[in-house]
Short mmCIF file of C-alpha atoms and ligand atoms in Angstrom, two decimals:
data_model
loop_
_atom_site.label_atom_id
_atom_site.label_comp_id
_atom_site.label_asym_id
_atom_site.label_seq_id
_atom_site.Cartn_x
_atom_site.Cartn_y
_atom_site.Cartn_z
CA MET A 2 245.78 176.05 -123.32
CA ALA A 3 246.20 172.73 -125.98
CA PHE A 4 245.20 170.87 -122.99
CA SER A 5 242.03 171.13 -119.80
CA LEU A 6 241.47 169.49 -117.19
CA PRO A 7 238.07 166.88 -117.68
CA ALA A 8 235.32 166.96 -115.24
CA LEU A 9 234.28 164.57 -112.77
CA PRO A 10 232.35 162.45 -114.38
CA TYR A 11 230.32 162.48 -110.79
CA ALA A 12 230.25 164.31 -107.07
CA SER A 13 232.94 164.22 -105.09
CA ASP A 14 232.67 162.64 -102.34
CA ALA A 15 229.84 160.15 -104.67
CA LEU A 16 232.80 156.99 -104.21
CA GLU A 17 232.16 157.09 -100.47
CA PRO A 18 232.87 155.71 -97.91
CA HIS A 19 235.89 153.62 -100.70
CA ILE A 20 237.48 156.65 -101.70
CA ASP A 21 237.12 159.82 -99.47
CA LYS A 22 235.59 164.17 -100.72
CA GLU A 23 238.54 165.02 -99.64
CA THR A 24 240.86 162.65 -100.95
CA MET A 25 238.94 162.63 -104.66
CA GLU A 26 238.67 166.78 -104.49
CA ILE A 27 242.96 166.73 -104.50
CA HIS A 28 243.03 164.19 -106.46
CA HIS A 29 241.62 165.52 -108.84
CA GLY A 30 241.19 169.47 -109.39
CA LYS A 31 244.85 169.69 -107.65
CA HIS A 32 246.96 166.87 -108.69
CA HIS A 33 245.59 166.56 -111.75
CA GLN A 34 245.25 169.57 -112.43
CA THR A 35 248.96 170.70 -112.21
CA TYR A 36 249.63 167.87 -114.93
CA VAL A 37 247.13 169.46 -117.13
CA ASP A 38 248.93 172.94 -116.26
CA LYS A 39 252.55 171.55 -116.14
CA LEU A 40 252.35 169.78 -119.28
CA ASN A 41 250.53 172.29 -121.12
CA ASP A 42 253.50 174.90 -119.98
CA ALA A 43 255.79 172.02 -121.85
CA VAL A 44 254.02 172.10 -124.54
CA SER A 45 253.88 175.82 -125.66
CA GLY A 46 254.84 177.24 -128.56
CA THR A 47 256.03 172.93 -130.00
CA ASP A 48 253.96 171.08 -132.62
CA ALA A 49 252.83 168.49 -129.19
CA GLU A 50 250.37 171.57 -128.67
CA SER A 51 248.31 170.54 -131.29
CA LEU A 52 247.79 167.15 -130.80
CA SER A 53 246.14 164.73 -128.98
CA ILE A 54 246.97 163.22 -125.89
CA GLU A 55 247.30 160.14 -127.33
CA ASP A 56 249.65 160.75 -130.00
CA ILE A 57 251.86 162.64 -127.56
CA ILE A 58 252.18 159.46 -125.33
CA LYS A 59 252.27 156.42 -128.48
CA ASN A 60 255.11 158.31 -129.14
CA ILE A 61 256.46 159.89 -125.80
CA SER A 62 259.71 158.76 -126.52
CA LYS A 63 260.39 162.28 -129.08
CA TYR A 64 259.13 164.30 -125.96
CA PRO A 65 261.39 165.62 -122.82
CA ALA A 66 261.25 164.00 -119.29
CA ALA A 67 257.97 167.21 -118.37
CA VAL A 68 255.31 165.55 -122.05
CA ARG A 69 256.00 161.61 -120.01
CA ASN A 70 255.43 162.97 -116.61
CA ASN A 71 253.07 165.51 -116.83
CA GLY A 72 251.71 164.36 -120.57
CA GLY A 73 251.42 160.82 -118.60
CA GLY A 74 249.41 162.15 -115.32
CA HIS A 75 246.61 163.51 -117.36
CA TYR A 76 246.49 160.92 -119.47
CA ASN A 77 246.77 158.26 -116.37
CA HIS A 78 244.07 160.47 -114.41
CA SER A 79 241.58 161.19 -117.20
CA LEU A 80 241.35 157.20 -118.18
CA PHE A 81 241.22 157.05 -114.08
CA TRP A 82 237.94 158.98 -113.50
CA THR A 83 235.71 156.99 -116.09
CA ILE A 84 236.83 154.02 -114.80
CA LEU A 85 235.32 154.95 -111.75
CA SER A 86 231.96 154.95 -110.48
CA PRO A 87 228.65 155.34 -107.76
CA ASP A 88 226.84 152.66 -109.42
CA ALA A 89 229.66 150.47 -110.37
CA GLU A 90 228.55 147.40 -112.43
CA THR A 91 231.26 145.28 -109.88
CA THR A 92 231.77 142.69 -112.08
CA PRO A 93 232.79 142.82 -115.83
CA SER A 94 229.87 140.89 -118.52
CA GLY A 95 229.79 139.63 -121.04
CA ALA A 96 232.79 139.37 -124.46
CA LEU A 97 235.34 141.14 -121.74
CA ALA A 98 234.31 138.64 -118.61
CA SER A 99 234.77 135.11 -121.62
CA ALA A 100 238.43 137.27 -122.36
CA ILE A 101 238.76 137.22 -118.37
CA ASP A 102 237.89 133.74 -117.65
CA GLU A 103 240.52 132.53 -120.41
CA THR A 104 243.47 134.64 -119.49
CA PHE A 105 243.00 134.36 -116.18
CA GLY A 106 240.64 131.40 -114.51
CA SER A 107 238.34 133.72 -113.03
CA PHE A 108 237.56 137.80 -112.08
CA GLY A 109 238.80 136.25 -108.58
CA GLU A 110 242.39 135.74 -110.84
CA LEU A 111 241.96 138.78 -112.05
CA LYS A 112 241.49 140.76 -108.88
CA LYS A 113 244.29 138.77 -107.15
CA LYS A 114 246.57 139.25 -109.73
CA LEU A 115 246.37 143.12 -110.22
CA GLN A 116 245.95 143.71 -107.32
CA GLU A 117 249.31 141.71 -106.16
CA ALA A 118 249.71 143.94 -109.67
CA GLY A 119 249.39 146.86 -107.71
CA ALA A 120 251.29 146.01 -104.57
CA THR A 121 254.77 145.14 -105.82
CA ARG A 122 255.05 148.47 -107.27
CA PHE A 123 257.62 150.02 -105.33
CA GLY A 124 257.63 154.08 -104.92
CA SER A 125 254.44 155.70 -106.82
CA GLY A 126 253.42 154.08 -110.45
CA TRP A 127 249.93 152.38 -111.45
CA ALA A 128 248.37 148.94 -111.58
CA TRP A 129 246.58 148.21 -115.38
CA LEU A 130 244.43 145.98 -116.93
CA VAL A 131 245.70 146.24 -121.21
CA VAL A 132 245.10 145.04 -124.73
CA ASP A 133 247.91 143.78 -126.22
CA SER A 134 248.84 143.88 -129.59
CA ALA A 135 247.83 140.78 -130.24
CA GLY A 136 244.89 141.11 -128.88
CA LYS A 137 245.02 139.88 -125.14
CA LEU A 138 244.58 140.54 -121.60
CA GLN A 139 247.77 141.45 -120.02
CA VAL A 140 248.00 142.68 -116.10
CA THR A 141 250.56 145.39 -115.80
CA SER A 142 252.25 147.82 -113.74
CA THR A 143 254.13 151.44 -115.10
CA PRO A 144 256.18 152.92 -112.41
CA ASN A 145 255.57 157.08 -111.65
CA GLN A 146 253.36 159.11 -114.28
CA ASP A 147 253.78 155.69 -117.40
CA SER A 148 251.22 154.34 -119.61
CA PRO A 149 251.14 151.44 -121.12
CA LEU A 150 250.24 153.59 -124.47
CA MET A 151 254.20 155.35 -124.13
CA ASP A 152 256.84 153.94 -127.05
CA ILE A 153 259.40 153.44 -123.76
CA ALA A 154 256.30 150.74 -121.66
CA GLU A 155 258.09 147.20 -120.98
CA ILE A 156 254.81 145.82 -121.27
CA LYS A 157 252.56 147.45 -123.95
CA GLY A 158 249.17 147.64 -124.57
CA THR A 159 246.26 149.72 -124.81
CA PRO A 160 245.32 150.09 -120.69
CA ILE A 161 241.77 149.68 -120.46
CA LEU A 162 241.69 149.74 -116.46
CA GLY A 163 244.55 151.59 -114.71
CA ILE A 164 244.06 151.38 -111.00
CA ASP A 165 246.17 154.62 -109.52
CA VAL A 166 248.67 153.24 -106.49
CA TRP A 167 250.58 156.52 -106.03
CA GLU A 168 249.89 157.89 -102.73
CA HIS A 169 248.13 160.79 -103.30
CA ALA A 170 244.85 158.06 -104.68
CA TYR A 171 244.84 156.51 -100.82
CA TYR A 172 246.79 158.75 -98.00
CA LEU A 173 243.77 160.68 -96.75
CA LYS A 174 242.19 157.97 -95.71
CA TYR A 175 244.06 154.43 -95.65
CA GLN A 176 247.41 155.90 -94.22
CA ASN A 177 250.50 152.76 -95.19
CA LYS A 178 247.60 150.54 -95.42
CA ARG A 179 247.95 150.29 -99.92
CA PRO A 180 246.41 146.41 -99.92
CA SER A 181 243.73 147.44 -98.07
CA TYR A 182 242.97 150.72 -100.72
CA LEU A 183 243.13 147.77 -103.24
CA GLU A 184 240.70 145.51 -101.86
CA GLU A 185 238.77 148.64 -101.49
CA ILE A 186 237.55 150.42 -105.49
CA PHE A 187 236.81 147.23 -106.64
CA ASN A 188 233.92 148.84 -104.95
CA VAL A 189 233.69 151.51 -107.11
CA ILE A 190 235.58 150.38 -110.20
CA CYS A 191 233.19 150.17 -113.04
CA TRP A 192 233.18 147.20 -115.49
CA LYS A 193 230.45 147.80 -117.61
CA SER A 194 233.13 151.31 -119.12
CA VAL A 195 235.92 149.00 -118.76
CA GLY A 196 234.05 146.64 -121.18
CA GLU A 197 233.09 149.46 -123.67
CA ARG A 198 237.19 150.55 -123.13
CA TYR A 199 237.72 147.14 -124.33
CA ALA A 200 235.44 146.51 -127.16
CA GLU A 201 237.18 149.92 -128.63
CA ALA A 202 240.26 148.17 -128.28
CA LYS A 203 239.22 144.88 -129.95
CA LYS A 204 238.45 146.51 -133.16
MN1 MN B 20 247.44 159.48 -108.62
#
């Protein structure tokens, strides 16, 4: 198989009480696994089998909807697990902190913008912090499993933080209260990890 499910970098109950164990198990073990399986089916026997997921995502306009949806799902979730942590550094530091202050005024303002992007995304999708082609930070959101890394994205950039706002990410614990989830998740967003992605994107 070309693609495989990455292991969670922590136990499934490690993000409690903010994200519950059952949600993590279903989200990672069932939803993400299904994106991987369907992506493998969709690329089977094609040249895409030997490409990295990033290379596929960057040129997604060349591929059918099954690759866009499931490849996006695989790429987005692979990023998502790594920017969460049970012992998260819950505020940015270093170069990322400076860029956030310069671009948004303060970390608090960035948090508000991310929460707003997530809360106002109609239906299913993601809220993002990206580094655009000019090296600047931007907050954006995408529908479904689209990514700002896709060539078809309205606002393009390298995602350094993604917040999943599909109901499957929060419904068991938060039901219809997406804004509550968008508040709680900030307790487990690992800004050290986001900072490392920022440094990489700026290279
Ligand atoms: Mn998800």
